[in-house]
Amino acid sequence: MLDALRRECLSCTKCGLCETRTKVVFGEGDPHARVMFVGEGPGESEDRQGRPFVGRAGQLLDKFLAAVELERDKVYITNMVKCRPPGNRDPRPEEMASCGAYLERQISLIGPEIIVCLGRVAAGALISPDFRVTKQHGQFFQKKDYEITGTFHPAALLRNPAQKPDAFEDFLALKARLEGGRRE
Ligand code: URA
């Protein structure tokens, strides 16, 4: 099912990003993952390789995952938009709206217990338009079928490493939640 959705997405022309993309970055990971990470949109390396979070930000994400002993292939990683916004600009609301149907179907097929929004763009779209990462990171919100939380985007942490300890706390809390204990 997820494969059929991937095939459909790979030939998508629903928004203008299809004109400038090299590869569609559908997402990857465990199709039954308990946790889904949602970033903003592919960057240059992702656009070239067709895989999410494989550039410098992705390497930092990998380090956080490893630090809390979450294996990358046991989680699912995707983005709000599946094609690279030119020059890495923020995805536009209409682009996220047309791509949103893919994300919704990914969420319902995978059925995660927890969704982690990586950064302001995903948290603004999936949690609340007023979400402030610096103030509300690490808080969990109950949605119908899953819990959702937001943390710093790894690219933001590369620009501002002083926030890394706060982000690490969020990953620890995530891990604890998955293990059943709650670390508020
Ligand atoms: N930044 C994102 O938001 N997503 C990626 O896949 C890579 C960098």
PDB file of C-alpha atoms and ligand atoms in Angstrom:
ATOM      1  CA  MET A   1       0.000   0.000   0.000  1.00  0.00           C
ATOM      2  CA  LEU A   2       2.750   2.406   0.958  1.00  0.00           C
ATOM      3  CA  ASP A   3       4.560   1.300  -2.204  1.00  0.00           C
ATOM      4  CA  ALA A   4       1.543   2.127  -4.342  1.00  0.00           C
ATOM      5  CA  LEU A   5       1.391   5.564  -2.724  1.00  0.00           C
ATOM      6  CA  ARG A   6       5.120   6.038  -3.339  1.00  0.00           C
ATOM      7  CA  ARG A   7       4.680   5.191  -7.024  1.00  0.00           C
ATOM      8  CA  GLU A   8       1.849   7.666  -7.301  1.00  0.00           C
ATOM      9  CA  CYS A   9       3.885  10.348  -5.559  1.00  0.00           C
ATOM     10  CA  LEU A  10       6.963   9.783  -7.738  1.00  0.00           C
ATOM     11  CA  SER A  11       5.066  10.987 -10.795  1.00  0.00           C
ATOM     12  CA  CYS A  12       3.230  13.831  -9.043  1.00  0.00           C
ATOM     13  CA  THR A  13       2.683  17.120 -10.887  1.00  0.00           C
ATOM     14  CA  LYS A  14       0.210  18.684  -8.442  1.00  0.00           C
ATOM     15  CA  CYS A  15       2.319  21.776  -7.765  1.00  0.00           C
ATOM     16  CA  GLY A  16       5.057  23.821  -9.378  1.00  0.00           C
ATOM     17  CA  LEU A  17       7.837  22.132  -7.383  1.00  0.00           C
ATOM     18  CA  CYS A  18       7.658  19.250  -9.867  1.00  0.00           C
ATOM     19  CA  GLU A  19       9.228  21.526 -12.475  1.00  0.00           C
ATOM     20  CA  THR A  20      12.443  22.128 -10.580  1.00  0.00           C
ATOM     21  CA  ARG A  21      12.927  18.866  -8.666  1.00  0.00           C
ATOM     22  CA  THR A  22      15.544  16.263  -9.586  1.00  0.00           C
ATOM     23  CA  LYS A  23      13.978  13.446  -7.552  1.00  0.00           C
ATOM     24  CA  VAL A  24      10.834  13.165  -5.467  1.00  0.00           C
ATOM     25  CA  VAL A  25      11.687  12.449  -1.830  1.00  0.00           C
ATOM     26  CA  PHE A  26       8.748  10.361  -0.667  1.00  0.00           C
ATOM     27  CA  GLY A  27      10.179   9.244   2.684  1.00  0.00           C
ATOM     28  CA  GLU A  28      11.712   6.078   4.061  1.00  0.00           C
ATOM     29  CA  GLY A  29      11.849   3.794   7.036  1.00  0.00           C
ATOM     30  CA  ASP A  30       9.801   1.126   8.738  1.00  0.00           C
ATOM     31  CA  PRO A  31       6.302   0.948   7.196  1.00  0.00           C
ATOM     32  CA  HIS A  32       5.023   0.065  10.698  1.00  0.00           C
ATOM     33  CA  ALA A  33       7.150   2.584  12.579  1.00  0.00           C
ATOM     34  CA  ARG A  34       6.006   3.709  16.026  1.00  0.00           C
ATOM     35  CA  VAL A  35       7.545   7.136  15.397  1.00  0.00           C
ATOM     36  CA  MET A  36       7.405   9.339  12.329  1.00  0.00           C
ATOM     37  CA  PHE A  37       9.652  12.369  11.853  1.00  0.00           C
ATOM     38  CA  VAL A  38       8.380  15.096   9.563  1.00  0.00           C
ATOM     39  CA  GLY A  39      10.744  17.751   8.243  1.00  0.00           C
ATOM     40  CA  GLU A  40      10.069  20.631   5.970  1.00  0.00           C
ATOM     41  CA  GLY A  41      11.170  19.660   2.493  1.00  0.00           C
ATOM     42  CA  PRO A  42      14.114  18.109   0.678  1.00  0.00           C
ATOM     43  CA  GLY A  43      17.349  20.070   0.396  1.00  0.00           C
ATOM     44  CA  GLU A  44      19.985  19.765  -2.295  1.00  0.00           C
ATOM     45  CA  SER A  45      21.431  16.372  -1.250  1.00  0.00           C
ATOM     46  CA  GLU A  46      17.963  14.891  -0.727  1.00  0.00           C
ATOM     47  CA  ASP A  47      16.812  16.156  -4.133  1.00  0.00           C
ATOM     48  CA  ARG A  48      19.828  14.497  -5.751  1.00  0.00           C
ATOM     49  CA  GLN A  49      19.488  11.186  -3.894  1.00  0.00           C
ATOM     50  CA  GLY A  50      15.708  10.899  -3.529  1.00  0.00           C
ATOM     51  CA  ARG A  51      16.071  10.183   0.213  1.00  0.00           C
ATOM     52  CA  PRO A  52      15.108  12.358   3.207  1.00  0.00           C
ATOM     53  CA  PHE A  53      17.630  13.872   5.607  1.00  0.00           C
ATOM     54  CA  VAL A  54      20.838  12.659   3.995  1.00  0.00           C
ATOM     55  CA  GLY A  55      22.760  15.966   3.974  1.00  0.00           C
ATOM     56  CA  ARG A  56      24.419  17.729   6.915  1.00  0.00           C
ATOM     57  CA  ALA A  57      21.138  18.177   8.790  1.00  0.00           C
ATOM     58  CA  GLY A  58      20.409  14.493   8.231  1.00  0.00           C
ATOM     59  CA  GLN A  59      23.758  13.500   9.679  1.00  0.00           C
ATOM     60  CA  LEU A  60      22.905  15.447  12.815  1.00  0.00           C
ATOM     61  CA  LEU A  61      19.473  13.798  12.965  1.00  0.00           C
ATOM     62  CA  ASP A  62      21.231  10.414  12.699  1.00  0.00           C
ATOM     63  CA  LYS A  63      23.444  11.357  15.659  1.00  0.00           C
ATOM     64  CA  PHE A  64      20.440  12.224  17.822  1.00  0.00           C
ATOM     65  CA  LEU A  65      18.711   8.985  16.850  1.00  0.00           C
ATOM     66  CA  ALA A  66      21.829   6.968  17.631  1.00  0.00           C
ATOM     67  CA  ALA A  67      22.317   8.780  20.944  1.00  0.00           C
ATOM     68  CA  VAL A  68      18.940   7.542  22.177  1.00  0.00           C
ATOM     69  CA  GLU A  69      19.329   4.163  20.487  1.00  0.00           C
ATOM     70  CA  LEU A  70      16.597   4.633  17.935  1.00  0.00           C
ATOM     71  CA  GLU A  71      17.560   2.986  14.677  1.00  0.00           C
ATOM     72  CA  ARG A  72      16.954   5.017  11.563  1.00  0.00           C
ATOM     73  CA  ASP A  73      15.395   2.063   9.765  1.00  0.00           C
ATOM     74  CA  LYS A  74      12.980   1.434  12.640  1.00  0.00           C
ATOM     75  CA  VAL A  75      11.474   4.932  12.420  1.00  0.00           C
ATOM     76  CA  TYR A  76       9.907   6.642   9.407  1.00  0.00           C
ATOM     77  CA  ILE A  77      11.265   9.917   8.044  1.00  0.00           C
ATOM     78  CA  THR A  78       9.502  12.206   5.611  1.00  0.00           C
ATOM     79  CA  ASN A  79       8.759  15.857   4.892  1.00  0.00           C
ATOM     80  CA  MET A  80       5.847  18.255   4.528  1.00  0.00           C
ATOM     81  CA  VAL A  81       6.625  18.573   0.824  1.00  0.00           C
ATOM     82  CA  LYS A  82       8.177  15.803  -1.204  1.00  0.00           C
ATOM     83  CA  CYS A  83       9.983  17.991  -3.739  1.00  0.00           C
ATOM     84  CA  ARG A  84      12.745  20.498  -3.075  1.00  0.00           C
ATOM     85  CA  PRO A  85      11.688  24.126  -2.842  1.00  0.00           C
ATOM     86  CA  PRO A  86      14.159  26.064  -5.043  1.00  0.00           C
ATOM     87  CA  GLY A  87      17.038  27.555  -3.075  1.00  0.00           C
ATOM     88  CA  ASN A  88      15.715  25.800   0.063  1.00  0.00           C
ATOM     89  CA  ARG A  89      13.061  28.437   0.616  1.00  0.00           C
ATOM     90  CA  ASP A  90      10.177  27.545   2.962  1.00  0.00           C
ATOM     91  CA  PRO A  91       7.488  25.490   1.239  1.00  0.00           C
ATOM     92  CA  ARG A  92       4.484  27.673   0.394  1.00  0.00           C
ATOM     93  CA  PRO A  93       1.096  27.012   2.018  1.00  0.00           C
ATOM     94  CA  GLU A  94      -0.404  25.966  -1.323  1.00  0.00           C
ATOM     95  CA  GLU A  95       2.486  23.529  -1.917  1.00  0.00           C
ATOM     96  CA  MET A  96       1.984  22.005   1.534  1.00  0.00           C
ATOM     97  CA  ALA A  97      -1.743  21.813   0.862  1.00  0.00           C
ATOM     98  CA  SER A  98      -1.316  19.903  -2.400  1.00  0.00           C
ATOM     99  CA  CYS A  99       1.335  17.615  -0.923  1.00  0.00           C
ATOM    100  CA  GLY A 100      -0.610  17.179   2.335  1.00  0.00           C
ATOM    101  CA  ALA A 101      -2.718  14.350   0.949  1.00  0.00           C
ATOM    102  CA  TYR A 102       0.425  12.211   0.569  1.00  0.00           C
ATOM    103  CA  LEU A 103       1.456  12.893   4.156  1.00  0.00           C
ATOM    104  CA  GLU A 104      -2.039  12.145   5.448  1.00  0.00           C
ATOM    105  CA  ARG A 105      -2.062   8.837   3.632  1.00  0.00           C
ATOM    106  CA  GLN A 106       1.441   8.014   4.859  1.00  0.00           C
ATOM    107  CA  ILE A 107       0.277   8.689   8.418  1.00  0.00           C
ATOM    108  CA  SER A 108      -2.802   6.521   8.084  1.00  0.00           C
ATOM    109  CA  LEU A 109      -0.933   3.643   6.395  1.00  0.00           C
ATOM    110  CA  ILE A 110       1.966   3.675   8.865  1.00  0.00           C
ATOM    111  CA  GLY A 111      -0.172   4.373  11.933  1.00  0.00           C
ATOM    112  CA  PRO A 112       2.555   5.876  14.162  1.00  0.00           C
ATOM    113  CA  GLU A 113       2.042   6.350  17.893  1.00  0.00           C
ATOM    114  CA  ILE A 114       4.073   9.551  17.852  1.00  0.00           C
ATOM    115  CA  ILE A 115       4.797  12.153  15.184  1.00  0.00           C
ATOM    116  CA  VAL A 116       7.793  14.421  15.721  1.00  0.00           C
ATOM    117  CA  CYS A 117       7.746  17.677  13.776  1.00  0.00           C
ATOM    118  CA  LEU A 118      11.261  18.781  12.937  1.00  0.00           C
ATOM    119  CA  GLY A 119      11.188  22.562  13.025  1.00  0.00           C
ATOM    120  CA  ARG A 120       8.839  25.472  12.724  1.00  0.00           C
ATOM    121  CA  VAL A 121       7.375  24.709   9.311  1.00  0.00           C
ATOM    122  CA  ALA A 122       6.166  21.176  10.125  1.00  0.00           C
ATOM    123  CA  ALA A 123       5.082  22.102  13.663  1.00  0.00           C
ATOM    124  CA  GLY A 124       3.237  25.171  12.355  1.00  0.00           C
ATOM    125  CA  ALA A 125       1.361  23.065   9.828  1.00  0.00           C
ATOM    126  CA  LEU A 126       0.708  19.931  11.904  1.00  0.00           C
ATOM    127  CA  ILE A 127       0.418  21.194  15.496  1.00  0.00           C
ATOM    128  CA  SER A 128      -0.655  24.824  15.436  1.00  0.00           C
ATOM    129  CA  PRO A 129       0.140  27.924  13.379  1.00  0.00           C
ATOM    130  CA  ASP A 130       1.165  29.605  16.663  1.00  0.00           C
ATOM    131  CA  PHE A 131       3.610  26.868  17.640  1.00  0.00           C
ATOM    132  CA  ARG A 132       6.896  28.346  18.913  1.00  0.00           C
ATOM    133  CA  VAL A 133       9.696  25.791  18.777  1.00  0.00           C
ATOM    134  CA  THR A 134      11.876  27.555  21.342  1.00  0.00           C
ATOM    135  CA  LYS A 135       9.026  27.700  23.896  1.00  0.00           C
ATOM    136  CA  GLN A 136       6.992  24.589  23.127  1.00  0.00           C
ATOM    137  CA  HIS A 137       9.529  22.036  21.937  1.00  0.00           C
ATOM    138  CA  GLY A 138       9.159  18.701  23.680  1.00  0.00           C
ATOM    139  CA  GLN A 139       5.503  19.180  24.623  1.00  0.00           C
ATOM    140  CA  PHE A 140       3.204  16.371  23.505  1.00  0.00           C
ATOM    141  CA  PHE A 141      -0.266  16.970  22.131  1.00  0.00           C
ATOM    142  CA  GLN A 142      -2.892  14.278  21.724  1.00  0.00           C
ATOM    143  CA  LYS A 143      -4.438  13.995  18.264  1.00  0.00           C
ATOM    144  CA  LYS A 144      -7.109  11.507  17.311  1.00  0.00           C
ATOM    145  CA  ASP A 145      -4.865   8.542  16.572  1.00  0.00           C
ATOM    146  CA  TYR A 146      -1.415   9.634  17.733  1.00  0.00           C
ATOM    147  CA  GLU A 147       0.548  12.036  19.877  1.00  0.00           C
ATOM    148  CA  ILE A 148       2.443  14.852  18.208  1.00  0.00           C
ATOM    149  CA  THR A 149       5.395  16.928  19.353  1.00  0.00           C
ATOM    150  CA  GLY A 150       7.813  19.428  17.882  1.00  0.00           C
ATOM    151  CA  THR A 151      11.526  19.918  18.248  1.00  0.00           C
ATOM    152  CA  PHE A 152      14.279  21.969  16.655  1.00  0.00           C
ATOM    153  CA  HIS A 153      15.060  21.401  12.999  1.00  0.00           C
ATOM    154  CA  PRO A 154      18.543  19.858  12.754  1.00  0.00           C
ATOM    155  CA  ALA A 155      19.538  22.547  10.237  1.00  0.00           C
ATOM    156  CA  ALA A 156      18.605  25.179  12.838  1.00  0.00           C
ATOM    157  CA  LEU A 157      20.803  23.331  15.358  1.00  0.00           C
ATOM    158  CA  LEU A 158      23.713  23.477  12.922  1.00  0.00           C
ATOM    159  CA  ARG A 159      23.278  27.256  12.827  1.00  0.00           C
ATOM    160  CA  ASN A 160      22.685  27.523  16.566  1.00  0.00           C
ATOM    161  CA  PRO A 161      24.454  24.692  18.406  1.00  0.00           C
ATOM    162  CA  ALA A 162      23.572  26.227  21.792  1.00  0.00           C
ATOM    163  CA  GLN A 163      20.124  24.664  21.356  1.00  0.00           C
ATOM    164  CA  LYS A 164      21.468  21.132  20.960  1.00  0.00           C
ATOM    165  CA  PRO A 165      21.099  20.194  24.661  1.00  0.00           C
ATOM    166  CA  ASP A 166      17.406  21.181  24.560  1.00  0.00           C
ATOM    167  CA  ALA A 167      16.917  19.099  21.413  1.00  0.00           C
ATOM    168  CA  PHE A 168      18.689  16.167  23.057  1.00  0.00           C
ATOM    169  CA  GLU A 169      16.263  16.398  25.998  1.00  0.00           C
ATOM    170  CA  ASP A 170      13.406  16.117  23.496  1.00  0.00           C
ATOM    171  CA  PHE A 171      14.914  12.954  22.016  1.00  0.00           C
ATOM    172  CA  LEU A 172      15.384  11.500  25.500  1.00  0.00           C
ATOM    173  CA  ALA A 173      11.753  12.289  26.326  1.00  0.00           C
ATOM    174  CA  LEU A 174      10.680  10.660  23.073  1.00  0.00           C
ATOM    175  CA  LYS A 175      12.637   7.536  23.870  1.00  0.00           C
ATOM    176  CA  ALA A 176      11.202   7.405  27.396  1.00  0.00           C
ATOM    177  CA  ARG A 177       7.695   7.777  26.027  1.00  0.00           C
ATOM    178  CA  LEU A 178       8.254   4.900  23.645  1.00  0.00           C
ATOM    179  CA  GLU A 179       9.495   2.786  26.502  1.00  0.00           C
ATOM    180  CA  GLY A 180       6.342   3.533  28.422  1.00  0.00           C
ATOM    181  CA  GLY A 181       7.726   5.867  31.033  1.00  0.00           C
ATOM    182  CA  ARG A 182       6.806   9.514  30.690  1.00  0.00           C
ATOM    183  CA  ARG A 183       9.558  12.074  31.000  1.00  0.00           C
ATOM    184  CA  GLU A 184       7.798  15.453  31.074  1.00  0.00           C
TER     185      GLU A 184
HETATM  186  N1  URA B   1      15.660  19.426   5.700  1.00  0.00           N
HETATM  187  C1  URA B   1      14.393  18.940   5.709  1.00  0.00           C
HETATM  188  O1  URA B   1      13.475  19.556   6.228  1.00  0.00           O
HETATM  189  N2  URA B   1      14.173  17.755   5.148  1.00  0.00           N
HETATM  190  C2  URA B   1      15.128  17.023   4.584  1.00  0.00           C
HETATM  191  O2  URA B   1      14.824  15.927   4.079  1.00  0.00           O
HETATM  192  C3  URA B   1      16.441  17.539   4.585  1.00  0.00           C
HETATM  193  C4  URA B   1      16.684  18.739   5.142  1.00  0.00           C
END
